[in-house]
Coordinates of N, CA and C in Angstrom, one line a residue:
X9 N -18.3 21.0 6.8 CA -17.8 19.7 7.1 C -16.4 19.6 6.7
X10 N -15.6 18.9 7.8 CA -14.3 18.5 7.7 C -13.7 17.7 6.8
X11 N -13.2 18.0 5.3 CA -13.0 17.0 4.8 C -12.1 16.1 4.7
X12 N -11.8 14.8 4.9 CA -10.7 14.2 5.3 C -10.0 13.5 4.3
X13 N -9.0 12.9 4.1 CA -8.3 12.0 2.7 C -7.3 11.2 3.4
X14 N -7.4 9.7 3.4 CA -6.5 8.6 4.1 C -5.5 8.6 3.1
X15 N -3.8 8.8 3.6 CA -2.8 8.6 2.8 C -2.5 7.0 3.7
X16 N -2.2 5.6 3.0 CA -1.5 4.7 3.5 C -0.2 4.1 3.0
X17 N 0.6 3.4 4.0 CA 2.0 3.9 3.4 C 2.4 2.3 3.7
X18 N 2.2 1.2 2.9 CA 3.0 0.0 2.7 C 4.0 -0.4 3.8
X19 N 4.8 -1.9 3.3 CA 5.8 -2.5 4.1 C 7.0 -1.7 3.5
X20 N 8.2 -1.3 4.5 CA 9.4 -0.9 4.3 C 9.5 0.2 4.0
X21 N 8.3 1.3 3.8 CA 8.5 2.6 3.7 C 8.8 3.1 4.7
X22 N 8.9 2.6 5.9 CA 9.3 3.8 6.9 C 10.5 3.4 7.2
X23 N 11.8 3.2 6.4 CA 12.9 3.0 6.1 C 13.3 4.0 4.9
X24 N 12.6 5.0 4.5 CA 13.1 5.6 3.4 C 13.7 6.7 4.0
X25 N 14.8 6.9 3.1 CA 15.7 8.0 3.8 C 17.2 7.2 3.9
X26 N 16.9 6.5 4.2 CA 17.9 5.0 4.1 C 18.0 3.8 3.2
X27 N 16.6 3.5 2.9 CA 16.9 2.2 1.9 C 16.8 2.4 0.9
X28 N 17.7 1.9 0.1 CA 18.3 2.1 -1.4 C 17.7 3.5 -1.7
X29 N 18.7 5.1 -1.4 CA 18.1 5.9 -1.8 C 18.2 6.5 -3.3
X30 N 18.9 5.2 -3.8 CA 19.0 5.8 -5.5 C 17.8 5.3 -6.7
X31 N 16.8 4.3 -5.3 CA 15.2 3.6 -5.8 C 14.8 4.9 -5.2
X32 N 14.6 5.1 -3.7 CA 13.3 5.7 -3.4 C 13.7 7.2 -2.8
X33 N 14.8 7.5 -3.0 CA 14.8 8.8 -2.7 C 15.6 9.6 -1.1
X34 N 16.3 10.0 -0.8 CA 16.5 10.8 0.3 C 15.8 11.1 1.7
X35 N 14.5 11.2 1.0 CA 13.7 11.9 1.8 C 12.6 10.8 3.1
X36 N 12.9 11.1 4.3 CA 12.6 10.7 5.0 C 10.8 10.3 5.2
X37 N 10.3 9.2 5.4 CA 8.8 9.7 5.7 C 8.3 10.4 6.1
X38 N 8.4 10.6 7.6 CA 7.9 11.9 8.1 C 8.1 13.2 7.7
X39 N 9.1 13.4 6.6 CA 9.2 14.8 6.2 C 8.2 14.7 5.4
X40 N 7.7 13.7 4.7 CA 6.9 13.4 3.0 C 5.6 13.8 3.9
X41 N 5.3 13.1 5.6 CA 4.0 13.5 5.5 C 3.7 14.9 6.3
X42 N 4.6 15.3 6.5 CA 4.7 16.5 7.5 C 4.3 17.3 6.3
X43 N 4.4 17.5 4.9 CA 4.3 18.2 4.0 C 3.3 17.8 3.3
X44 N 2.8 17.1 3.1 CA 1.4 16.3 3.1 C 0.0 16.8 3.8
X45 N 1.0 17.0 5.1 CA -0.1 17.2 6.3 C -0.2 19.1 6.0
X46 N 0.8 19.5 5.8 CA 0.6 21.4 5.2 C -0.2 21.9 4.3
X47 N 0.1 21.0 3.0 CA -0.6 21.2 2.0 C -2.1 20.6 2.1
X48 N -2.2 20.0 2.7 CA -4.2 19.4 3.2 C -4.4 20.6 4.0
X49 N -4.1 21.0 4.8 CA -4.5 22.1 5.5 C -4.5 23.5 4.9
X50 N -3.9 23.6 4.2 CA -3.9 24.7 3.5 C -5.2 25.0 2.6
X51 N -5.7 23.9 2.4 CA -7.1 23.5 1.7 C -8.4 23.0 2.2
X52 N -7.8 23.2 3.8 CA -9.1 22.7 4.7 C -9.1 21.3 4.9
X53 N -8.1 20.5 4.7 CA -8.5 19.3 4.4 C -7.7 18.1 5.6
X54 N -8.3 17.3 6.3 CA -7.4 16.6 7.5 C -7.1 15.4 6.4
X55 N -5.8 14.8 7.4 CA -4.8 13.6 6.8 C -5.3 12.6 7.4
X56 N -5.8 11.2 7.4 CA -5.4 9.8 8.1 C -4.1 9.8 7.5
X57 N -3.1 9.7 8.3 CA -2.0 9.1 7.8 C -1.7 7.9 8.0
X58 N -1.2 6.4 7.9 CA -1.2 5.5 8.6 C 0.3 4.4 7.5
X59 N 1.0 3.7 8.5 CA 2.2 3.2 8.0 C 2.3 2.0 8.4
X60 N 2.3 1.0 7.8 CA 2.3 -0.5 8.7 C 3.4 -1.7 7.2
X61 N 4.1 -2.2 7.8 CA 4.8 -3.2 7.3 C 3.8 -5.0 7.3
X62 N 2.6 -4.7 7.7 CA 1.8 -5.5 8.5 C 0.5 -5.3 7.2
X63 N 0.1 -6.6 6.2 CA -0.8 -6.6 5.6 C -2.0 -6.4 6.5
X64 N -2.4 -7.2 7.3 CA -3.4 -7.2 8.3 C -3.8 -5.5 8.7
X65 N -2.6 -4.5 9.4 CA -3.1 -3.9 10.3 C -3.1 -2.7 8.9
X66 N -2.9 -2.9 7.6 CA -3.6 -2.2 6.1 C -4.7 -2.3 6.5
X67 N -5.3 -3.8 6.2 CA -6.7 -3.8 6.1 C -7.7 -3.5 7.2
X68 N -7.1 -3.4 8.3 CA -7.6 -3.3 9.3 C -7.9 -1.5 9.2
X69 N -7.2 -0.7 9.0 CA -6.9 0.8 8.4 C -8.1 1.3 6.7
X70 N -8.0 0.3 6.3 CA -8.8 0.8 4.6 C -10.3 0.5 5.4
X71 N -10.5 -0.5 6.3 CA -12.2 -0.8 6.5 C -12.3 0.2 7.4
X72 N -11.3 0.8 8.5 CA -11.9 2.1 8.8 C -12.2 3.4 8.8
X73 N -11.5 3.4 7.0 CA -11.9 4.9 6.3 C -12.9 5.2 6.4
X74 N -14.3 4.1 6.4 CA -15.8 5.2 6.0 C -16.2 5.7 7.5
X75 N -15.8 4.8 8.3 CA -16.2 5.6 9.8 C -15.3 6.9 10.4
X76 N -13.7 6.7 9.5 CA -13.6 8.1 9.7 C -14.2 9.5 8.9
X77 N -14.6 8.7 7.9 CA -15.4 9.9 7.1 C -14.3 10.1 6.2
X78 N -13.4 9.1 6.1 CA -12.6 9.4 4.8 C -13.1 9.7 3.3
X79 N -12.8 10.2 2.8 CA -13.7 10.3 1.3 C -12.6 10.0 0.3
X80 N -11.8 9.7 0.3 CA -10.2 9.8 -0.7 C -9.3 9.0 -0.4
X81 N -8.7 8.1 -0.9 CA -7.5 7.9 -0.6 C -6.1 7.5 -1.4
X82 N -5.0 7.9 -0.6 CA -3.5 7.5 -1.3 C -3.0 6.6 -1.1
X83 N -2.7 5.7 -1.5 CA -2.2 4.3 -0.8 C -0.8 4.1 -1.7
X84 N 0.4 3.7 -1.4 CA 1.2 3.4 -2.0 C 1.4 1.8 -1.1
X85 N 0.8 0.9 -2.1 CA 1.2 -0.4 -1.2 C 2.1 -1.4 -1.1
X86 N 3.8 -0.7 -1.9 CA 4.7 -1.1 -1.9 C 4.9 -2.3 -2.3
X87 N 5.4 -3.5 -1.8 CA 5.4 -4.5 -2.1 C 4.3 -5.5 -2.2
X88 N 3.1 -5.1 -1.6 CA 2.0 -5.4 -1.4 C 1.2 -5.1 -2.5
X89 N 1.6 -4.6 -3.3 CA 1.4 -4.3 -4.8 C 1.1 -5.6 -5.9
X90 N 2.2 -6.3 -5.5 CA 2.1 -7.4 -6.6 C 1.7 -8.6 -6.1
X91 N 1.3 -8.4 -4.6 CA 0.9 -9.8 -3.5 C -0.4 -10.2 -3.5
X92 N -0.7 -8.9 -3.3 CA -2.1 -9.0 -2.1 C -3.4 -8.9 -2.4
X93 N -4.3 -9.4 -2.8 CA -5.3 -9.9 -3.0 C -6.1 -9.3 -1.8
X94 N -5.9 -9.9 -0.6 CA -6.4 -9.4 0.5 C -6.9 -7.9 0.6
X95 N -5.8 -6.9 0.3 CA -5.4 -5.7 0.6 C -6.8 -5.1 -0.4
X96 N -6.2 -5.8 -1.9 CA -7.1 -5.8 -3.0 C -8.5 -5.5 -2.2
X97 N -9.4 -6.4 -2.0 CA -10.5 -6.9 -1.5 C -10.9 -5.5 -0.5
X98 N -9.8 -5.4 0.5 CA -10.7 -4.6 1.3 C -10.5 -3.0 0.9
X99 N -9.6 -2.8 -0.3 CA -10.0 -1.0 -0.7 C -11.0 -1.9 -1.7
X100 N -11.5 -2.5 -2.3 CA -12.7 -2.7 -3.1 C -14.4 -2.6 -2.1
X101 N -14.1 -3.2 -1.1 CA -15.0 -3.4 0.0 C -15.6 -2.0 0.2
X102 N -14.6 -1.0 0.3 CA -15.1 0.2 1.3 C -15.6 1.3 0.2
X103 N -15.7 0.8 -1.0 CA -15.6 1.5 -2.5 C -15.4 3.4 -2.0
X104 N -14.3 3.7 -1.8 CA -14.3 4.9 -2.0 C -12.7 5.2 -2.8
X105 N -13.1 6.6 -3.8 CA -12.0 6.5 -4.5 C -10.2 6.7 -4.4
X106 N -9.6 6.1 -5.4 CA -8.0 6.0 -4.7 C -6.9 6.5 -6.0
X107 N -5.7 7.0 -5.5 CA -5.1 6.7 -6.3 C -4.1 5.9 -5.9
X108 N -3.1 5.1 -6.2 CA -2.0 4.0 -6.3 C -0.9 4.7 -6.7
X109 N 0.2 5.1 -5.8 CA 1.5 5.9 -5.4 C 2.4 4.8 -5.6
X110 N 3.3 5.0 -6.1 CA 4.7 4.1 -6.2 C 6.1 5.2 -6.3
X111 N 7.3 5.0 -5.6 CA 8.1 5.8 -5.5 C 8.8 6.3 -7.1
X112 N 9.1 4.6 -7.1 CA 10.0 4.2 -8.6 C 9.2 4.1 -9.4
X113 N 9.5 4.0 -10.6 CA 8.8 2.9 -11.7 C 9.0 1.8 -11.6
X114 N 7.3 1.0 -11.1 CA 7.9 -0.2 -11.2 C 7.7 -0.9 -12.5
X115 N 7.6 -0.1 -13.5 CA 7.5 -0.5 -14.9 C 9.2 -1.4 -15.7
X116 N 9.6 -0.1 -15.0 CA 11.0 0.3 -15.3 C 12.1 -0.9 -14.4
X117 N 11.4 -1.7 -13.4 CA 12.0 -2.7 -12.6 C 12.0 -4.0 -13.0
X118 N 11.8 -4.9 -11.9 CA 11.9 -5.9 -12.3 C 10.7 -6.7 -12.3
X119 N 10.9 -7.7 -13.5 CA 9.6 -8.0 -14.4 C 8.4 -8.4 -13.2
X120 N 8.6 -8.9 -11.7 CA 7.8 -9.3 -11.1 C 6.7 -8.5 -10.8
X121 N 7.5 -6.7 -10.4 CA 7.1 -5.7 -10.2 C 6.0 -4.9 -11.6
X122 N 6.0 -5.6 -12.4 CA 5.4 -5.0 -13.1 C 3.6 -5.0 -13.6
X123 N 3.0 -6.1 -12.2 CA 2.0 -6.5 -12.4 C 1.3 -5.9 -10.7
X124 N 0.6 -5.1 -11.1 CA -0.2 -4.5 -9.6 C -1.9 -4.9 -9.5
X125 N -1.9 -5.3 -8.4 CA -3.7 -6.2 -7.9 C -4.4 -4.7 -8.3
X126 N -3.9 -3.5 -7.8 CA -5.0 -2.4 -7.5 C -5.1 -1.6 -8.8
X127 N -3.9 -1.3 -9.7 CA -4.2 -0.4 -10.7 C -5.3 -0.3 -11.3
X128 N -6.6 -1.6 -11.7 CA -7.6 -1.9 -12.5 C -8.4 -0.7 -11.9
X129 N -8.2 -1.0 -10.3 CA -9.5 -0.6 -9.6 C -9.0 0.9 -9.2
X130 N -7.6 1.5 -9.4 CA -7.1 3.0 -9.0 C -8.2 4.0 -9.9
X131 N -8.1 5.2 -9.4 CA -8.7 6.3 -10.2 C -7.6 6.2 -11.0
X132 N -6.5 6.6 -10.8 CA -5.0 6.7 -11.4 C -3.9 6.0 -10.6
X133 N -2.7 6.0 -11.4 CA -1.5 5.5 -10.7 C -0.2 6.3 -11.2
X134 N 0.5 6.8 -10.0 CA 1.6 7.5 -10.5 C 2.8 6.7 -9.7
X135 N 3.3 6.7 -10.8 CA 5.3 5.7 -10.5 C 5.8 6.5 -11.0
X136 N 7.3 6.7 -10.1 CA 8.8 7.1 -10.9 C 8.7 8.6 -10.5
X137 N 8.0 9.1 -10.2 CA 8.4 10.8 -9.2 C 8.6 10.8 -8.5
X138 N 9.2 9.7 -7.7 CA 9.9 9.8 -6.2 C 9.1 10.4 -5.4
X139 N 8.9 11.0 -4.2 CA 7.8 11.5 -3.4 C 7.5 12.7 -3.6
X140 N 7.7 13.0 -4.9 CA 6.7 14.3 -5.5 C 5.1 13.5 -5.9
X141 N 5.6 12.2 -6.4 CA 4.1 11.5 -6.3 C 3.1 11.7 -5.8
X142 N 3.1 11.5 -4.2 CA 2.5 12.0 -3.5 C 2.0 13.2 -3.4
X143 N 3.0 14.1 -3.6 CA 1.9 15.5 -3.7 C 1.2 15.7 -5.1
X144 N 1.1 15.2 -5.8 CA -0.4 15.1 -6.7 C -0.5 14.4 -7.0
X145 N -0.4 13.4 -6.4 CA -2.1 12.5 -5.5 C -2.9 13.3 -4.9
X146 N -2.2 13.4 -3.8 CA -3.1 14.7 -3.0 C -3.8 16.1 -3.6
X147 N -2.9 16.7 -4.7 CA -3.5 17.8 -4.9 C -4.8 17.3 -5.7
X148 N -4.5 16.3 -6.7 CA -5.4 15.5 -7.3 C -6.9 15.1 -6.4
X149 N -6.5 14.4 -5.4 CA -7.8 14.1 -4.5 C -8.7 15.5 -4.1
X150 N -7.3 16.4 -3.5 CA -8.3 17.4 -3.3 C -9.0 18.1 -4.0
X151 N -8.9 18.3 -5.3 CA -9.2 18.6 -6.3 C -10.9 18.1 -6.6
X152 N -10.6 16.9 -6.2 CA -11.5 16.4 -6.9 C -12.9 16.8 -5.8
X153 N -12.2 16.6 -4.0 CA -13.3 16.5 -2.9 C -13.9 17.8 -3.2
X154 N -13.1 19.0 -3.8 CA -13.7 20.4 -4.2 C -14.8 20.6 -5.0
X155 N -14.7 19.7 -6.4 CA -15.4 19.7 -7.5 C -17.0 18.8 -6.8
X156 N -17.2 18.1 -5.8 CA -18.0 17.6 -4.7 C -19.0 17.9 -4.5

């Protein structure tokens, strides 16, 4: 069996590479998932990748992880982080496990940023490694779908 792991990628991340690169780093999205998408494969493992500025078309994406057979997921939900209740609701809905990606620290920011809807409900949360984050998340998930 194919095993699969949804990475989802918040409002204004597909601007990185450009916006404020001294918060989020240099590195372009698609390079982050193009390497993303190497390292899953190298382990047998397929990517949902999915990127929306659009709370809606999130939730519309987390309720159809179980029909893709997702078993995992990465969600950095950006500003949607300290909003969204909604978003909340539907990775709680589909109960499969997650970790919570943030570029920066948003510890380290500003005070508003310092309160996230999902952390209660993350397996883990990693802030402030720039988009090394993401690769262990990932190595992390896969890790885990191994031990399975």
């Amino acid at each position: 069996m194919q095993r699969k792991i949804m990475v989802l990628h918040g409002p204004n991340l597909n601007r990185l590479g450009t916006r404020e690169p001294s918060i989020y780093g240099s590195r372009k999205l698609t390079d982050i998932n193009k390497l993303l998408e190497e390292k899953a494969s190298g382990h047998g493992v397929t990517l949902e990748i999915f990127q929306s500025n659009s709370e809606a078309a999130l939730i519309d994406q987390i309720q159809k992880a179980p029909d893709l057979k997702c078993e995992f997921l990465v969600i950095n939900p950006a500003a949607f982080t300290h909003t969204s209740v909604a978003l909340r609701d539907a990775i709680s809905s589909v109960n499969i496990r997650f970790i919570e990606v943030h570029l920066s620290n948003i510890h380290s920011r500003e005070s508003f940023r310092h309160k996230s809807f999902f952390s209660d409900l993350a397996e883990g949360v990693i802030c402030g490694l720039g988009d090394y984050g993401y690769e262990v998340a990932l190595e992390y998930a896969i890790n885990q779908l191994k031990m399975k």
